[in-house]
Short mmCIF file of C-alpha atoms and ligand atoms in Angstrom, two decimals:
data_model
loop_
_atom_site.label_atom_id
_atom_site.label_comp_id
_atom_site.label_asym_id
_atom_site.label_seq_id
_atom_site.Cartn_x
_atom_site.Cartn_y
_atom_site.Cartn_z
CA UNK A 1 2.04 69.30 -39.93
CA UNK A 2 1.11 65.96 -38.51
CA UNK A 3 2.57 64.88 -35.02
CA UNK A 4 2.12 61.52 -33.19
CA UNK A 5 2.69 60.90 -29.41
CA UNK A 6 5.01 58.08 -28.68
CA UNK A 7 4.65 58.79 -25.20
CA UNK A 8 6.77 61.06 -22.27
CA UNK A 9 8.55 63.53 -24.82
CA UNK A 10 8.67 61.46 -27.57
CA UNK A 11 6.94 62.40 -31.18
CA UNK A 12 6.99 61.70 -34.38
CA UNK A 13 6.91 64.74 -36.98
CA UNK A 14 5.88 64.78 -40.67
CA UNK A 15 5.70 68.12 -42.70
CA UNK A 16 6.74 68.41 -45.85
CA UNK A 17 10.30 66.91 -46.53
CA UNK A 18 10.60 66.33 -43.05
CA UNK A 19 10.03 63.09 -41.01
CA UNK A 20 11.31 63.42 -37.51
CA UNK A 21 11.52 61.98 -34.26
CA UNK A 22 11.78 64.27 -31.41
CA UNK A 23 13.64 62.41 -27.96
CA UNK A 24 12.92 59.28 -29.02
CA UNK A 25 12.06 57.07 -26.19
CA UNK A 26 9.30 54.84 -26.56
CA UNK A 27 7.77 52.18 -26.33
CA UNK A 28 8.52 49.85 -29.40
CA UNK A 29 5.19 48.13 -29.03
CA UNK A 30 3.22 51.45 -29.91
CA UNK A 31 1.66 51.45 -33.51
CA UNK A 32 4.23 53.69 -35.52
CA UNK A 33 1.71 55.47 -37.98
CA UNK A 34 4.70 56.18 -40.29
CA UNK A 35 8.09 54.36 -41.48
CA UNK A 36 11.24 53.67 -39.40
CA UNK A 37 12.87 53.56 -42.50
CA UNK A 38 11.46 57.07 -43.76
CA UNK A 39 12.58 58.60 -40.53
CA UNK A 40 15.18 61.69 -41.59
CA UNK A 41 15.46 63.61 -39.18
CA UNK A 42 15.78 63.42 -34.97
CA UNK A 43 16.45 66.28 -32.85
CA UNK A 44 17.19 65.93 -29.21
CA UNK A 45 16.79 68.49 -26.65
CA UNK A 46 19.75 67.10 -23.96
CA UNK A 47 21.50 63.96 -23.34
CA UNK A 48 19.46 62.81 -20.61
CA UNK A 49 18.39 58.57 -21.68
CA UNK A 50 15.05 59.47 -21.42
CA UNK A 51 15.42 61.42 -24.51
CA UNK A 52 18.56 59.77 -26.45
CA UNK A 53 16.24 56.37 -25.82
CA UNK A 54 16.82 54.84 -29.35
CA UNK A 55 18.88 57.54 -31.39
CA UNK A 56 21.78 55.71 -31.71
CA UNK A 57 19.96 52.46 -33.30
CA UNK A 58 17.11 55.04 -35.55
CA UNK A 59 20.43 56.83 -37.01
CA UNK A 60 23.00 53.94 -37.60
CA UNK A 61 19.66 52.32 -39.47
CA UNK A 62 18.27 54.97 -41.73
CA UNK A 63 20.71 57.69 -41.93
CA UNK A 64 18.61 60.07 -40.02
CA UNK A 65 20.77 63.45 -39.13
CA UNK A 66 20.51 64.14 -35.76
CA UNK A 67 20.03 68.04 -34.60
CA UNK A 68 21.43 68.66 -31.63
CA UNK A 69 23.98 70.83 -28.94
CA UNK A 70 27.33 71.28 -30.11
CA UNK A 71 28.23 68.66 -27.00
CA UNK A 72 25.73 66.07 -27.53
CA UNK A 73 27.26 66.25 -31.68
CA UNK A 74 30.48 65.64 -30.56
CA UNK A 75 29.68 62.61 -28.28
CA UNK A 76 27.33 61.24 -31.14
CA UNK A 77 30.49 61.46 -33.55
CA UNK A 78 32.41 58.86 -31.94
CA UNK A 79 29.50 56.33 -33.15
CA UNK A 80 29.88 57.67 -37.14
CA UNK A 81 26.47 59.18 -36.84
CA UNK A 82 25.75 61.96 -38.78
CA UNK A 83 24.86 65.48 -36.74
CA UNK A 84 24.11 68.71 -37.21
CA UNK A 85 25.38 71.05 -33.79
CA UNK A 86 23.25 73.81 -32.99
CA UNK A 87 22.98 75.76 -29.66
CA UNK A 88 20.63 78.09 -27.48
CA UNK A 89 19.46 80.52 -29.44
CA UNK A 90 20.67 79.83 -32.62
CA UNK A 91 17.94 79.52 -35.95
CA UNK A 92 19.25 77.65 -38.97
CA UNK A 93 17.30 76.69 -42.07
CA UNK A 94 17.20 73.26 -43.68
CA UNK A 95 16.03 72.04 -46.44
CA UNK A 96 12.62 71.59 -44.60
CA UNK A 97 11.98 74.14 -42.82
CA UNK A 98 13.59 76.40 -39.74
CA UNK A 99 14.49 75.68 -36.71
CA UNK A 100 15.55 77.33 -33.75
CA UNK A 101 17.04 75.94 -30.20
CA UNK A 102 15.24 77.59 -27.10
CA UNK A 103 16.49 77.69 -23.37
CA UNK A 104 15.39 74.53 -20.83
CA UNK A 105 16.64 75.17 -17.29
CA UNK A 106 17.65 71.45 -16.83
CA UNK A 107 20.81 69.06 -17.05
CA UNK A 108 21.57 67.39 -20.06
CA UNK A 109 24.58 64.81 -19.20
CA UNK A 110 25.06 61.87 -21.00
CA UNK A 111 25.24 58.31 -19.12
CA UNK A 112 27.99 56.00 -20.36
CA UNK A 113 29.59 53.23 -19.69
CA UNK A 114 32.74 55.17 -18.59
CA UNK A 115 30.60 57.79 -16.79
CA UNK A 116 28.66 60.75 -17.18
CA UNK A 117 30.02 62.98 -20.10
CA UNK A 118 28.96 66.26 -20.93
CA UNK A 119 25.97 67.12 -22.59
CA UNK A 120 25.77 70.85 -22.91
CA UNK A 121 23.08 73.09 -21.89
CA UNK A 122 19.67 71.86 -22.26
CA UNK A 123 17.29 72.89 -24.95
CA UNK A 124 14.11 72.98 -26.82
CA UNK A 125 13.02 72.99 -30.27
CA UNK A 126 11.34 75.53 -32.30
CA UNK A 127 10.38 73.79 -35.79
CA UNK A 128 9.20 76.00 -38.68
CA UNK A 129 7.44 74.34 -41.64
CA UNK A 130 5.47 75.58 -44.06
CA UNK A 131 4.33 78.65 -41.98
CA UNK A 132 3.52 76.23 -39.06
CA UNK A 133 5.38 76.58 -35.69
CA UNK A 134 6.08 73.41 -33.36
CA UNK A 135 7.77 74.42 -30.75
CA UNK A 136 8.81 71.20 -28.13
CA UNK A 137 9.79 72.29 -24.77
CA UNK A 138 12.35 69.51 -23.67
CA UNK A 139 12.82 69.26 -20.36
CA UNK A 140 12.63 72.50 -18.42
CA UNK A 141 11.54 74.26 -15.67
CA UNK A 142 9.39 77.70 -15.88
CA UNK A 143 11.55 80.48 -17.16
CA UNK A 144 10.78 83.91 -17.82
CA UNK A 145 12.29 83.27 -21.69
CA UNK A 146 9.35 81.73 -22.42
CA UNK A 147 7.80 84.98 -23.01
CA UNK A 148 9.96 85.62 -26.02
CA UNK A 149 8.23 82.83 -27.49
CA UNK A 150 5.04 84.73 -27.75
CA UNK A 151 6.45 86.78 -30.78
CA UNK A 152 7.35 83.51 -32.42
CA UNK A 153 3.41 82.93 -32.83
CA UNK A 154 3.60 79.05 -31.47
CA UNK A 155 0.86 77.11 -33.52
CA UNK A 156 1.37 73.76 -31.13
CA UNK A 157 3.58 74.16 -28.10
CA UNK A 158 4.50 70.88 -26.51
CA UNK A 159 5.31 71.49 -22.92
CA UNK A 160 6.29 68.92 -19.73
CA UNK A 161 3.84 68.73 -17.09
CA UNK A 162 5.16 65.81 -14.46
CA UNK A 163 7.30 67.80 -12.16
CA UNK A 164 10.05 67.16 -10.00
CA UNK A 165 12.44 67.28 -13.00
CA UNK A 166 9.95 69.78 -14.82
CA UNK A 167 7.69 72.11 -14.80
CA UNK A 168 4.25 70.73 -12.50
CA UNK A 169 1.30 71.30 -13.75
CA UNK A 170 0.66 74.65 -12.33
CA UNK A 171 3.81 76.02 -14.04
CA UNK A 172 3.26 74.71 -16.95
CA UNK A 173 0.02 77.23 -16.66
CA UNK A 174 1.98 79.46 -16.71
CA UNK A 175 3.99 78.79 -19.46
CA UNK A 176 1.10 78.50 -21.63
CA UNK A 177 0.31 82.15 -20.43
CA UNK A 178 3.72 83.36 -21.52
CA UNK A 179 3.82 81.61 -24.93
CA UNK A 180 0.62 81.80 -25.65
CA UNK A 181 0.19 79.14 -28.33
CA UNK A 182 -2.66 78.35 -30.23
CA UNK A 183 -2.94 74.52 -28.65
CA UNK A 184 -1.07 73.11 -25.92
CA UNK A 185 -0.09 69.72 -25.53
CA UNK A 186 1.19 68.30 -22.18
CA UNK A 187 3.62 65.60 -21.88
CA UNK A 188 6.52 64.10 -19.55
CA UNK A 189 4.82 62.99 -16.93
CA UNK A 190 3.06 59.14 -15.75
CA UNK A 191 6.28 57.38 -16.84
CA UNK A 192 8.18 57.00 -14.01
CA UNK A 193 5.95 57.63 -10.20
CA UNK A 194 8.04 60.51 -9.49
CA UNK A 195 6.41 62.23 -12.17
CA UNK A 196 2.96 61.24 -11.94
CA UNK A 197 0.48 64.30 -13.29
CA UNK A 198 -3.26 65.11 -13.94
CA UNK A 199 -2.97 66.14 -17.51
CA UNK A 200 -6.80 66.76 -17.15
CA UNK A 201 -6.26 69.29 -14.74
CA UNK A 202 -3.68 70.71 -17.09
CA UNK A 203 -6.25 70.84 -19.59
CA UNK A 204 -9.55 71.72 -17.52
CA UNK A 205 -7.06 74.86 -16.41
CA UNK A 206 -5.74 76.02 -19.49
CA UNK A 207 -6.83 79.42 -20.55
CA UNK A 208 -5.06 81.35 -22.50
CA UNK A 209 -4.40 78.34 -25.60
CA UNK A 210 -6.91 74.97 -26.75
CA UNK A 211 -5.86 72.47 -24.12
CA UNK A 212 -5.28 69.09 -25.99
CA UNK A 213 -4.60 65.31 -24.67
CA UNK A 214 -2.97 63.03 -26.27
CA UNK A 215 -2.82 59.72 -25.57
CA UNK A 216 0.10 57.53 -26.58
CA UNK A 217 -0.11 56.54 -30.15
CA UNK A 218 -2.69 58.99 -30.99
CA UNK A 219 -2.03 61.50 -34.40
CA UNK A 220 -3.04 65.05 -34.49
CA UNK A 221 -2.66 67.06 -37.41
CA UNK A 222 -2.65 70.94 -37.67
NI1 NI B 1 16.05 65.36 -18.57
MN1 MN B 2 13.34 63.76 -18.98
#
């Protein structure tokens, strides 16, 4: 499995048949070390814009089926996008691989034009291919679930860091503890002030998984 940072809780996913963006907001300027076009898959862990960013645009263009709350699938029909509704707790195979939506103790409403609409419960993603386990947080705060995660044997857990809408760093310790995964990879934080984080003194801290940084654009492969 081959993941690249696009920055806050954004990623890029290849493994096998699968080519995925995960909340994809970014950065358009960032080199993309894969194809738009290729893109077939984009999950989305709540409705917040900081993780819809460019789903509508990424679908309409290549097609990509969007996994997603039941909620979040119905507002995304009214655009003729195509969406596969999941929700907390549920696993479902694909083609690809597994995948399985977690608890986030978060929001997830959608900003229109005409309002905020509702987005569901928040949620993470569990992604299963080829015997290797990604699990992506979403946005979330510590819970006490996390601990079921341990029996899922996490490979690469990607977990938010920046606070004040997430877990801080120090939480996010804990988190690791609970999961346990074999590498832990922090993100959602340094975007916005209000979330500013030391994701070296995530990593310095770390104990109980391989601490790893990385930096927007940057591929790691596992
Ligand atoms: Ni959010
Ligand atoms: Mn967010």
């Amino acid at each position: 499995m081959r993941i690249q940072y696009l920055g806050h809780s954004a990623f890029f996913v290849e493994a096998g048949k699968l080519k995925a963006l995960i909340d994809p907001f970014y950065d358009e300027d960032i080199k993309q070390e894969f194809s738009l076009n290729d893109v077939n898959t984009i999950f989305l862990t709540h409705g917040h814009g900081d993780h819809i960013g460019h789903t509508k645009e990424i679908a309409e263009k290549t097609g990509a089926t969007v996994i997603a709350n039941h909620e979040i699938c119905l507002y995304l029909s009214k655009f003729d996008l195509q969406c596969h509704p999941m929700h907390i707790g549920g696993r479902t195979n694909f083609p690809f691989g597994k995948v399985k939506m977690t608890p986030a103790l978060h929001g997830s409403g959608i900003e229109t034009e005409d309002g905020v609409v509702d987005g569901g419960n928040p949620g993470g993603f569990l992604i299963e291919v080829d015997g290797k386990k990604l699990y992506h947080a979403g946005d979330t705060g510590l819970t006490y679930d996390m601990k079921l995660l341990q029996r899922e044997h996490v490979d690469v857990a990607l977990l938010p860091i920046g606070g004040n809408f997430t877990m801080d760093v120090e939480d996010a310790l804990i988190a690791v503890d609970f999961i346990k995964p074999k590498i832990a990879i922090p993100m959602h934080y340094n975007t916005f002030p209000v979330i500013e984080a030391s994701p070296e003194a995530f990593i310095e801290k770390v104990s109980t998984a391989h601490g790893k940084i990385l930096t927007i654009g940057e591929s790691f492969s596992f």
